[in-house]
């Protein structure tokens, strides 16, 4: 099987979530899903742009989607739910002709409107398939208890994202189960991590993220698998902040689900990039996989 | 033609934004209009008398009334012109209230628009012809579809009125939702104790034929003469022989099936009598779980049945019932709580519906009337009730209020306290809707005497923590977030249209709203009539209703049927299609498209021609727009009439 | 009166001069057909072949308002007042460049609409206001049969001026009193030297038509076949009962009258009618004395070659232009029918 | 035995049981064929087969209902017969269909233009010869050869059915399936390329010269209202008899809409028009719509139901417009 | 009295009696303000609406035509709107080839209970027609436009008589 899809890493993919990007690329390559880089891609028009100007934000998304169209492709995958929201929102908004006209005015080349944006998670489930993933497993994650945390916007709003159940999504659960991990029933899969409050109100973020960590520990998870750079940052990088604020002492790894896929598929460590995480999952992983626990 | 135009003020309803004087004056310039006036209330007695007087004084041969919608008063004015000696079809209305005065305040534009609407009414009237209805006989039998409390009441009232009644029930017993309730609000009466006798009356009434475990398959005909095909589903038990002794249920080896009567919170056997008071008290076999059908061998019930009533080879049977009127009383179903994933219904066993809770409370329920939670059978202490689950929620396409949930939740908190004195009930609500007699007092008692804690706010999420359920919501009065550790969560699932309601409506040729509830003829004045003559509504099939409302509607529908049947002959609506035999080329396209099979092919001087069957034609006019040469014309809505209206608007 | 000459190059100048004072209709090409339209210097007239539609409409429009009416009412029960308005006056017109047969058609009209019994003011006004400048044929087509009906390629009957193509231009002759003053135009040169050449052109065209068959017995023959429906069935088998032949015929003059009302006002409209249509003789009862196309074709041919000539001194109600043959979707050939009738009568 | 001779033989055999057989013969000149109603063997001798058989003989069938008749058809004509059968306007037992493979027929308008370009008039045609690829017309003593592909009817350029879709007697070898030639859609393509306002001007320009002769209607095999067409009735009174562009165009709309889902695109409406008005484009556009919406083509299946006389509860290709 | 010049355009509605006419009534009862341009012709069923009425109205000089019937499956006569849906859709797609902007005609489904929806439909459609402006007329095509078309057809040149 060889399938190709345009790949939109998003700005965090080049920075804070580099390991998400590298692991995604490596895993997809190994699974035969060819991620084709979009030449000259730019910002998706996320937070800074769309809080200021919806037209500008949509134009930025439309620009990137048209670049995909120019590649002769009809779909793009992105690892970042925030990018995904923005790309899909733009597609939705330009269905109204007057809005599209305003957007096109800002563009060198009008957007044809027929490029679909999906998450890497969706691409892995739909374009690759669980059977293929299962077949690619070399080191089953047997014994590893994982809580899958999707974040609040991966499936919301459901009419726009049109993928999985928005209250009880299962895509990542299914993938990790395919890798051989024991997926614990995590009730707060789509709860808010505090997201952008990290800067203005770190106390709110600490509380909300703390609740997530508490629930994960409560259901016996060894680690929390995530699919969103911002969630990952709040749960991992800010874990000590959480502990300070809540009087707890968590030290639970928060890897990207693609990194765990990399482990199961024997991808090179350099691509998995565990070293970039705050809480290193490797000790927990080796303990779990060796059946020591 | 001598046309009179009457422009109604409707008090200030029209006059407020339309200069009716100018409309009347301008109407005098229209062709064949010889009289025009404005009038205060055209529909009032003096108003109607004025029309009648003018017809006589001015020798009018046709009348236009510009007032409200013809859907309201067209019959009124038709009767008025008929009293004055005109044919009642020599009358047209211009709707200058609903379509003009009430939808804008620009007096100049409204007056101008009213003039246009009068103009097209005059042009249409000029092309009207007198129509004479023909008469046909009435079959004085009535069918009631649905054996809930509304249908039971309608059936008993009709039967007591001397009519032959055919009652069709989808389940194996009548009783409907009311039979599943433990107690009723606000009297906390025993539900089955007050319903039971009525059910027995149905069984024993000589005028009532009951088809239980049956569904309406097809309906043809028209008011006075419907033919209804009823599918009697196979019960695999010969009900002539079954005595309802229950021996089969005791021995049936397939015991773990979800009990539909108990809202699937308890098990039942494959051969089953749903509850002790069932009418008819007969057993039926669920072939999807019965070992004889699933595995091909068992036959235990056949062996133990003392009367030898078991028939594994039984098949569905169609019986045809000829009736003159039909009452739809098909009730409602509950909103599927699993659609609101954040509440965990369907995912967490201890999140249940109010009706399931009703079964837990009921002495005839799966727990014998002891409240035990489904997951582990423990008695719950903290019980959270969530209101408006699938009601008043636009995002779920359920914007309407289900009406009775506030009340039954209050009742359930009271019963909970009675059952478990050391329990605590919490109720998350949006508003308390308790507008019935003694209703509000009842909810107050729940709070004040029984200590139920009412929290005004929505629940955001229910999630498990250990063996508890965490209920997180807002208390909008306190302005805080609340989180309650619950043992059991009861969702007041909203009412929605019964499954299959739209399909039945299509068979009945009645309208239904976007949620599947049947449409009444007029929301205020014709609450149990439909727009299809001879078809009436009772109970929650029209919209959520509590028991007294449903019973009242059952009686109302029965009264309508009795009034209809008080005449031996009915008049057919003469607004039907007619064939110009000279123009008809016999291509049969009208026959193909007629939804009522109201057109037949006949031979006329050796040529094929179409002919309309007067009593069958419903006057939709599909044939008229299908016939390329316009040889079949719908009376009162002919091509020339519509073209005259078009031309009047285009050329004015 | 002495003939004049005009070169092709000068023709637009003459047309412009004529158009300055009156409506000038010339044949122009429109979507593949040639139709008479008001002269527009930007559109070159097509003189080479006969127009698809003859200039019939110049005098007898396809539809024409006979009068308009308006009812007035003053308040209730007042007797309505009725205002009628009729316009018979016609626009002075020159029809320029028709073939002679196109103008000859009006001879058949004239006897109907300008007779003593039922003079038609609308027609008379239009006829008198119209001058026909026709162009003699220098070549003939397979469908031409003017010589059968007592006409020919240079027939002046019905025309006011006759142009004959000669080398470099046209010889211009006045062939009626109405036409004579037009020769005074300064654009026209002396044509004396071109007369002989013109005569040769006319003779050549006439010769190209060959001998006409003898149809003198046609009136009697057709009348004799009045009840022979099988004959007419055979002749009309392929006819599709459309109105192309009648509407394009320079001699068909039948009309229908309809009232079109809108509110209190309206108009009475006269429009071309076609005897090939079912509605032509449809009675209000639904009965139709000419129910089939056989009945109707019988009438069309019979009228032209028998009934009309019998009433009108032998004048055949056909100018032989051949449009009915050429424009018929199924090539019904009136010549063949007439000949078949004559032959059948002989047999 | 040639196809034509075999056809004649088969028709002669069948003739005794038939009221007549409809075909073609040479008309008033070499360029014009004309429909032929064969009632005797002598009539059969006149039968022709070839590029000049432009007419659709199916048009006569509904008027002969009740009589048993034969009809000779080209592929395209046979679709009209099928459509008539499908709508039960003729009786299968009463029609015998004779057919042979068709190589295409000419569009006389195109032939005339070719001749005009060569400086001769079609009105003087003397002789026509064809070899299946080329048509040679002799007129005014001059012979002009033209490739059939350049002068054939547009419908032949798009032809999908060179052989009858339904025939009782099929003589000779079936004609090969032609490759569709996009130029056969040039008329519609040109209209598609116009702005809406230009199209209005287009129809105003063309309909102005319409003479309301109804040749388009009467030559149409699917116009079965015939004598009762609403264009000429007062009850109902759809159209006035005024010579106005709106009334004339409205009739074209009536014709087109009444043909929606029934038109087999035989092109007779446009061929019959004495004023060369491109009325077929309207029907082609409508057929394209019908195909897009209902994936339907008229006149290929006797058992089909015309799409506007039926419906689906959920339409595949009709989208609800949001408000 | 004509439509109010400069203020209103000529919009004709064809509404089925049972649903949309009732929906318009419901909108009236609910006092849902609407533009005044629309004039409603009541017919029993959307199945009664011959698409030719719409063509006739538009060619006859209306600026817009709005048709509304019962929602599919909710026809008082069971099937009328199903036929209507096909016929009206065909007409809508046919209009542009005639030279009529398809935006001048729309059809929709409004039930007797949907007063607010009716208000929205009328408002949006009226705005749509005002955006398109007064309809051009076949009998008043600008001479320049006509000349342009004539020129274009002339250049095609294939239909010139000999």
PDB file of C-alpha atoms in Angstrom, chain B residues 437-623:
ATOM      1  CA  UNK B 437     -53.807  21.976  39.100  1.00  0.00           C
ATOM      2  CA  UNK B 438     -51.900  21.186  42.323  1.00  0.00           C
ATOM      3  CA  UNK B 439     -48.708  20.805  40.332  1.00  0.00           C
ATOM      4  CA  UNK B 440     -46.633  23.637  41.662  1.00  0.00           C
ATOM      5  CA  UNK B 441     -47.643  22.771  45.203  1.00  0.00           C
ATOM      6  CA  UNK B 442     -46.401  19.274  44.506  1.00  0.00           C
ATOM      7  CA  UNK B 443     -42.929  20.367  43.460  1.00  0.00           C
ATOM      8  CA  UNK B 444     -42.753  22.581  46.530  1.00  0.00           C
ATOM      9  CA  UNK B 445     -43.526  19.562  48.693  1.00  0.00           C
ATOM     10  CA  UNK B 446     -40.699  17.663  47.059  1.00  0.00           C
ATOM     11  CA  UNK B 447     -38.299  20.375  48.082  1.00  0.00           C
ATOM     12  CA  UNK B 448     -39.739  21.457  51.367  1.00  0.00           C
ATOM     13  CA  UNK B 449     -41.106  18.252  52.850  1.00  0.00           C
ATOM     14  CA  UNK B 450     -38.902  15.688  51.183  1.00  0.00           C
ATOM     15  CA  UNK B 451     -35.706  17.702  51.137  1.00  0.00           C
ATOM     16  CA  UNK B 452     -34.860  17.296  47.493  1.00  0.00           C
ATOM     17  CA  UNK B 453     -32.075  19.741  46.652  1.00  0.00           C
ATOM     18  CA  UNK B 454     -32.904  21.641  43.482  1.00  0.00           C
ATOM     19  CA  UNK B 455     -29.914  23.112  41.705  1.00  0.00           C
ATOM     20  CA  UNK B 456     -30.663  25.514  38.901  1.00  0.00           C
ATOM     21  CA  UNK B 457     -28.148  24.759  36.210  1.00  0.00           C
ATOM     22  CA  UNK B 458     -27.054  22.348  33.569  1.00  0.00           C
ATOM     23  CA  UNK B 459     -24.801  19.400  34.058  1.00  0.00           C
ATOM     24  CA  UNK B 460     -21.629  19.509  32.011  1.00  0.00           C
ATOM     25  CA  UNK B 461     -20.402  16.020  32.581  1.00  0.00           C
ATOM     26  CA  UNK B 462     -20.911  12.780  34.393  1.00  0.00           C
ATOM     27  CA  UNK B 463     -17.823  10.628  34.835  1.00  0.00           C
ATOM     28  CA  UNK B 464     -16.954   7.678  36.992  1.00  0.00           C
ATOM     29  CA  UNK B 465     -14.616   7.928  39.891  1.00  0.00           C
ATOM     30  CA  UNK B 466     -14.238   4.673  41.742  1.00  0.00           C
ATOM     31  CA  UNK B 467     -17.723   3.259  42.181  1.00  0.00           C
ATOM     32  CA  UNK B 468     -19.234   6.742  42.232  1.00  0.00           C
ATOM     33  CA  UNK B 469     -20.384   8.937  39.470  1.00  0.00           C
ATOM     34  CA  UNK B 470     -19.099  12.474  39.542  1.00  0.00           C
ATOM     35  CA  UNK B 471     -21.729  14.908  38.361  1.00  0.00           C
ATOM     36  CA  UNK B 472     -20.231  18.232  37.437  1.00  0.00           C
ATOM     37  CA  UNK B 473     -22.539  21.107  36.722  1.00  0.00           C
ATOM     38  CA  UNK B 474     -23.275  24.729  37.257  1.00  0.00           C
ATOM     39  CA  UNK B 475     -25.302  26.243  40.010  1.00  0.00           C
ATOM     40  CA  UNK B 476     -26.381  29.361  38.225  1.00  0.00           C
ATOM     41  CA  UNK B 477     -28.086  30.843  41.261  1.00  0.00           C
ATOM     42  CA  UNK B 478     -24.934  30.595  43.345  1.00  0.00           C
ATOM     43  CA  UNK B 479     -22.743  31.311  40.356  1.00  0.00           C
ATOM     44  CA  UNK B 480     -20.471  28.390  41.107  1.00  0.00           C
ATOM     45  CA  UNK B 481     -19.459  25.089  39.711  1.00  0.00           C
ATOM     46  CA  UNK B 482     -20.767  22.128  41.684  1.00  0.00           C
ATOM     47  CA  UNK B 483     -19.598  18.578  41.694  1.00  0.00           C
ATOM     48  CA  UNK B 484     -21.723  15.892  43.312  1.00  0.00           C
ATOM     49  CA  UNK B 485     -20.694  12.363  44.070  1.00  0.00           C
ATOM     50  CA  UNK B 486     -23.674  10.293  43.071  1.00  0.00           C
ATOM     51  CA  UNK B 487     -24.588   6.646  43.419  1.00  0.00           C
ATOM     52  CA  UNK B 488     -27.222   6.821  40.728  1.00  0.00           C
ATOM     53  CA  UNK B 489     -27.981   9.357  38.039  1.00  0.00           C
ATOM     54  CA  UNK B 490     -31.522   9.571  36.690  1.00  0.00           C
ATOM     55  CA  UNK B 491     -31.970  11.436  33.421  1.00  0.00           C
ATOM     56  CA  UNK B 492     -35.338  13.011  32.689  1.00  0.00           C
ATOM     57  CA  UNK B 493     -35.240  11.887  29.093  1.00  0.00           C
ATOM     58  CA  UNK B 494     -37.458  14.028  26.913  1.00  0.00           C
ATOM     59  CA  UNK B 495     -40.356  12.786  24.896  1.00  0.00           C
ATOM     60  CA  UNK B 496     -39.992  12.377  21.205  1.00  0.00           C
ATOM     61  CA  UNK B 497     -42.287  11.133  18.472  1.00  0.00           C
ATOM     62  CA  UNK B 498     -43.022   7.436  18.611  1.00  0.00           C
ATOM     63  CA  UNK B 499     -40.845   5.304  16.388  1.00  0.00           C
ATOM     64  CA  UNK B 500     -42.485   4.934  13.002  1.00  0.00           C
ATOM     65  CA  UNK B 501     -44.725   7.970  13.555  1.00  0.00           C
ATOM     66  CA  UNK B 502     -43.755   9.714  10.307  1.00  0.00           C
ATOM     67  CA  UNK B 503     -44.378   6.519   8.364  1.00  0.00           C
ATOM     68  CA  UNK B 504     -47.807   6.145   9.926  1.00  0.00           C
ATOM     69  CA  UNK B 505     -48.547   9.812   9.196  1.00  0.00           C
ATOM     70  CA  UNK B 506     -47.671   9.198   5.572  1.00  0.00           C
ATOM     71  CA  UNK B 507     -50.076   6.273   5.487  1.00  0.00           C
ATOM     72  CA  UNK B 508     -52.753   8.404   7.135  1.00  0.00           C
ATOM     73  CA  UNK B 509     -51.894  11.302   4.807  1.00  0.00           C
ATOM     74  CA  UNK B 510     -51.649  13.662   7.732  1.00  0.00           C
ATOM     75  CA  UNK B 511     -48.878  16.146   8.371  1.00  0.00           C
ATOM     76  CA  UNK B 512     -46.234  15.853  11.018  1.00  0.00           C
ATOM     77  CA  UNK B 513     -43.801  18.404  12.323  1.00  0.00           C
ATOM     78  CA  UNK B 514     -40.072  18.149  11.911  1.00  0.00           C
ATOM     79  CA  UNK B 515     -39.832  16.117  15.098  1.00  0.00           C
ATOM     80  CA  UNK B 516     -42.382  13.567  13.944  1.00  0.00           C
ATOM     81  CA  UNK B 517     -45.313  14.727  16.059  1.00  0.00           C
ATOM     82  CA  UNK B 518     -48.594  14.781  14.169  1.00  0.00           C
ATOM     83  CA  UNK B 519     -49.979  18.126  13.141  1.00  0.00           C
ATOM     84  CA  UNK B 520     -53.376  19.169  14.353  1.00  0.00           C
ATOM     85  CA  UNK B 521     -55.666  21.117  12.055  1.00  0.00           C
ATOM     86  CA  UNK B 522     -55.462  24.286  14.086  1.00  0.00           C
ATOM     87  CA  UNK B 523     -53.290  24.742  17.158  1.00  0.00           C
ATOM     88  CA  UNK B 524     -55.992  26.514  19.097  1.00  0.00           C
ATOM     89  CA  UNK B 525     -59.338  25.647  17.618  1.00  0.00           C
ATOM     90  CA  UNK B 526     -58.926  22.190  16.147  1.00  0.00           C
ATOM     91  CA  UNK B 527     -56.525  20.425  18.477  1.00  0.00           C
ATOM     92  CA  UNK B 528     -57.700  16.881  17.759  1.00  0.00           C
ATOM     93  CA  UNK B 529     -58.589  17.251  14.084  1.00  0.00           C
ATOM     94  CA  UNK B 530     -56.120  16.780  11.267  1.00  0.00           C
ATOM     95  CA  UNK B 531     -56.120  18.178   7.781  1.00  0.00           C
ATOM     96  CA  UNK B 532     -57.312  14.831   6.496  1.00  0.00           C
ATOM     97  CA  UNK B 533     -61.033  14.475   6.937  1.00  0.00           C
ATOM     98  CA  UNK B 534     -61.966  11.555   9.165  1.00  0.00           C
ATOM     99  CA  UNK B 535     -58.576  11.285  10.871  1.00  0.00           C
ATOM    100  CA  UNK B 536     -58.279  12.541  14.455  1.00  0.00           C
ATOM    101  CA  UNK B 537     -55.531  12.718  17.065  1.00  0.00           C
ATOM    102  CA  UNK B 538     -55.420  11.923  20.747  1.00  0.00           C
ATOM    103  CA  UNK B 539     -52.604  12.086  23.258  1.00  0.00           C
ATOM    104  CA  UNK B 540     -48.878  12.471  22.900  1.00  0.00           C
ATOM    105  CA  UNK B 541     -48.669  11.607  19.239  1.00  0.00           C
ATOM    106  CA  UNK B 542     -49.505  15.285  18.700  1.00  0.00           C
ATOM    107  CA  UNK B 543     -46.938  16.489  21.241  1.00  0.00           C
ATOM    108  CA  UNK B 544     -45.901  15.547  24.781  1.00  0.00           C
ATOM    109  CA  UNK B 545     -48.827  15.374  27.188  1.00  0.00           C
ATOM    110  CA  UNK B 546     -49.448  14.186  30.695  1.00  0.00           C
ATOM    111  CA  UNK B 547     -52.177  11.733  31.637  1.00  0.00           C
ATOM    112  CA  UNK B 548     -55.177  14.048  32.172  1.00  0.00           C
ATOM    113  CA  UNK B 549     -54.432  15.894  28.926  1.00  0.00           C
ATOM    114  CA  UNK B 550     -54.196  12.609  27.056  1.00  0.00           C
ATOM    115  CA  UNK B 551     -57.426  11.323  28.535  1.00  0.00           C
ATOM    116  CA  UNK B 552     -59.149  14.592  27.697  1.00  0.00           C
ATOM    117  CA  UNK B 553     -57.975  14.336  24.106  1.00  0.00           C
ATOM    118  CA  UNK B 554     -59.128  10.735  23.888  1.00  0.00           C
ATOM    119  CA  UNK B 555     -62.611  11.844  24.842  1.00  0.00           C
ATOM    120  CA  UNK B 556     -62.430  14.841  22.521  1.00  0.00           C
ATOM    121  CA  UNK B 557     -61.465  12.698  19.558  1.00  0.00           C
ATOM    122  CA  UNK B 558     -64.292  10.311  20.390  1.00  0.00           C
ATOM    123  CA  UNK B 559     -66.721  13.237  20.442  1.00  0.00           C
ATOM    124  CA  UNK B 560     -65.491  14.298  17.000  1.00  0.00           C
ATOM    125  CA  UNK B 561     -66.023  10.808  15.632  1.00  0.00           C
ATOM    126  CA  UNK B 562     -69.483  10.581  17.141  1.00  0.00           C
ATOM    127  CA  UNK B 563     -70.380  13.942  15.599  1.00  0.00           C
ATOM    128  CA  UNK B 564     -69.078  12.843  12.212  1.00  0.00           C
ATOM    129  CA  UNK B 565     -71.063   9.638  12.383  1.00  0.00           C
ATOM    130  CA  UNK B 566     -74.254  11.433  13.390  1.00  0.00           C
ATOM    131  CA  UNK B 567     -74.882  11.895   9.664  1.00  0.00           C
ATOM    132  CA  UNK B 568     -75.715   8.995   7.375  1.00  0.00           C
ATOM    133  CA  UNK B 569     -74.378  10.669   4.263  1.00  0.00           C
ATOM    134  CA  UNK B 570     -71.368  12.939   3.823  1.00  0.00           C
ATOM    135  CA  UNK B 571     -70.749  15.501   1.113  1.00  0.00           C
ATOM    136  CA  UNK B 572     -67.636  15.153  -0.978  1.00  0.00           C
ATOM    137  CA  UNK B 573     -65.529  18.209  -1.614  1.00  0.00           C
ATOM    138  CA  UNK B 574     -66.331  19.236  -5.173  1.00  0.00           C
ATOM    139  CA  UNK B 575     -62.950  20.924  -5.621  1.00  0.00           C
ATOM    140  CA  UNK B 576     -61.730  18.011  -7.675  1.00  0.00           C
ATOM    141  CA  UNK B 577     -60.209  17.490 -11.080  1.00  0.00           C
ATOM    142  CA  UNK B 578     -62.338  17.215 -14.167  1.00  0.00           C
ATOM    143  CA  UNK B 579     -61.382  15.940 -17.605  1.00  0.00           C
ATOM    144  CA  UNK B 580     -62.189  17.819 -20.791  1.00  0.00           C
ATOM    145  CA  UNK B 581     -62.830  14.739 -22.823  1.00  0.00           C
ATOM    146  CA  UNK B 582     -62.373  16.589 -26.103  1.00  0.00           C
ATOM    147  CA  UNK B 583     -58.829  17.583 -25.207  1.00  0.00           C
ATOM    148  CA  UNK B 584     -57.768  14.337 -23.534  1.00  0.00           C
ATOM    149  CA  UNK B 585     -55.473  12.249 -25.723  1.00  0.00           C
ATOM    150  CA  UNK B 586     -55.572   9.264 -23.379  1.00  0.00           C
ATOM    151  CA  UNK B 587     -51.837   9.216 -22.653  1.00  0.00           C
ATOM    152  CA  UNK B 588     -52.462   8.182 -19.043  1.00  0.00           C
ATOM    153  CA  UNK B 589     -49.835  10.429 -17.451  1.00  0.00           C
ATOM    154  CA  UNK B 590     -52.438  11.686 -14.967  1.00  0.00           C
ATOM    155  CA  UNK B 591     -53.269   8.136 -14.019  1.00  0.00           C
ATOM    156  CA  UNK B 592     -49.582   7.415 -13.414  1.00  0.00           C
ATOM    157  CA  UNK B 593     -49.008  10.358 -11.113  1.00  0.00           C
ATOM    158  CA  UNK B 594     -52.258  10.440  -9.130  1.00  0.00           C
ATOM    159  CA  UNK B 595     -51.348   9.524  -5.553  1.00  0.00           C
ATOM    160  CA  UNK B 596     -54.901   8.382  -4.824  1.00  0.00           C
ATOM    161  CA  UNK B 597     -55.640   6.180  -7.824  1.00  0.00           C
ATOM    162  CA  UNK B 598     -58.503   8.590  -8.413  1.00  0.00           C
ATOM    163  CA  UNK B 599     -58.240   8.571 -12.197  1.00  0.00           C
ATOM    164  CA  UNK B 600     -59.169   5.649 -14.362  1.00  0.00           C
ATOM    165  CA  UNK B 601     -58.931   4.925 -18.055  1.00  0.00           C
ATOM    166  CA  UNK B 602     -62.214   4.697 -19.892  1.00  0.00           C
ATOM    167  CA  UNK B 603     -63.086   4.147 -23.496  1.00  0.00           C
ATOM    168  CA  UNK B 604     -65.061   6.864 -25.250  1.00  0.00           C
ATOM    169  CA  UNK B 605     -66.105   6.339 -28.855  1.00  0.00           C
ATOM    170  CA  UNK B 606     -63.265   3.915 -29.331  1.00  0.00           C
ATOM    171  CA  UNK B 607     -60.661   6.241 -27.855  1.00  0.00           C
ATOM    172  CA  UNK B 608     -58.861   6.015 -24.533  1.00  0.00           C
ATOM    173  CA  UNK B 609     -59.760   8.801 -22.160  1.00  0.00           C
ATOM    174  CA  UNK B 610     -59.139   9.615 -18.500  1.00  0.00           C
ATOM    175  CA  UNK B 611     -61.962   9.880 -15.991  1.00  0.00           C
ATOM    176  CA  UNK B 612     -61.875  11.165 -12.418  1.00  0.00           C
ATOM    177  CA  UNK B 613     -63.486   9.123  -9.648  1.00  0.00           C
ATOM    178  CA  UNK B 614     -65.214  11.910  -7.751  1.00  0.00           C
ATOM    179  CA  UNK B 615     -65.176  10.565  -4.232  1.00  0.00           C
ATOM    180  CA  UNK B 616     -61.571   9.422  -4.422  1.00  0.00           C
ATOM    181  CA  UNK B 617     -60.075  12.611  -5.849  1.00  0.00           C
ATOM    182  CA  UNK B 618     -58.572  14.729  -3.087  1.00  0.00           C
ATOM    183  CA  UNK B 619     -58.019  17.839  -5.174  1.00  0.00           C
ATOM    184  CA  UNK B 620     -54.233  18.057  -5.119  1.00  0.00           C
ATOM    185  CA  UNK B 621     -53.938  18.989  -8.786  1.00  0.00           C
ATOM    186  CA  UNK B 622     -50.843  16.947  -9.565  1.00  0.00           C
ATOM    187  CA  UNK B 623     -52.706  15.644 -12.604  1.00  0.00           C
TER     188      UNK B 623
END
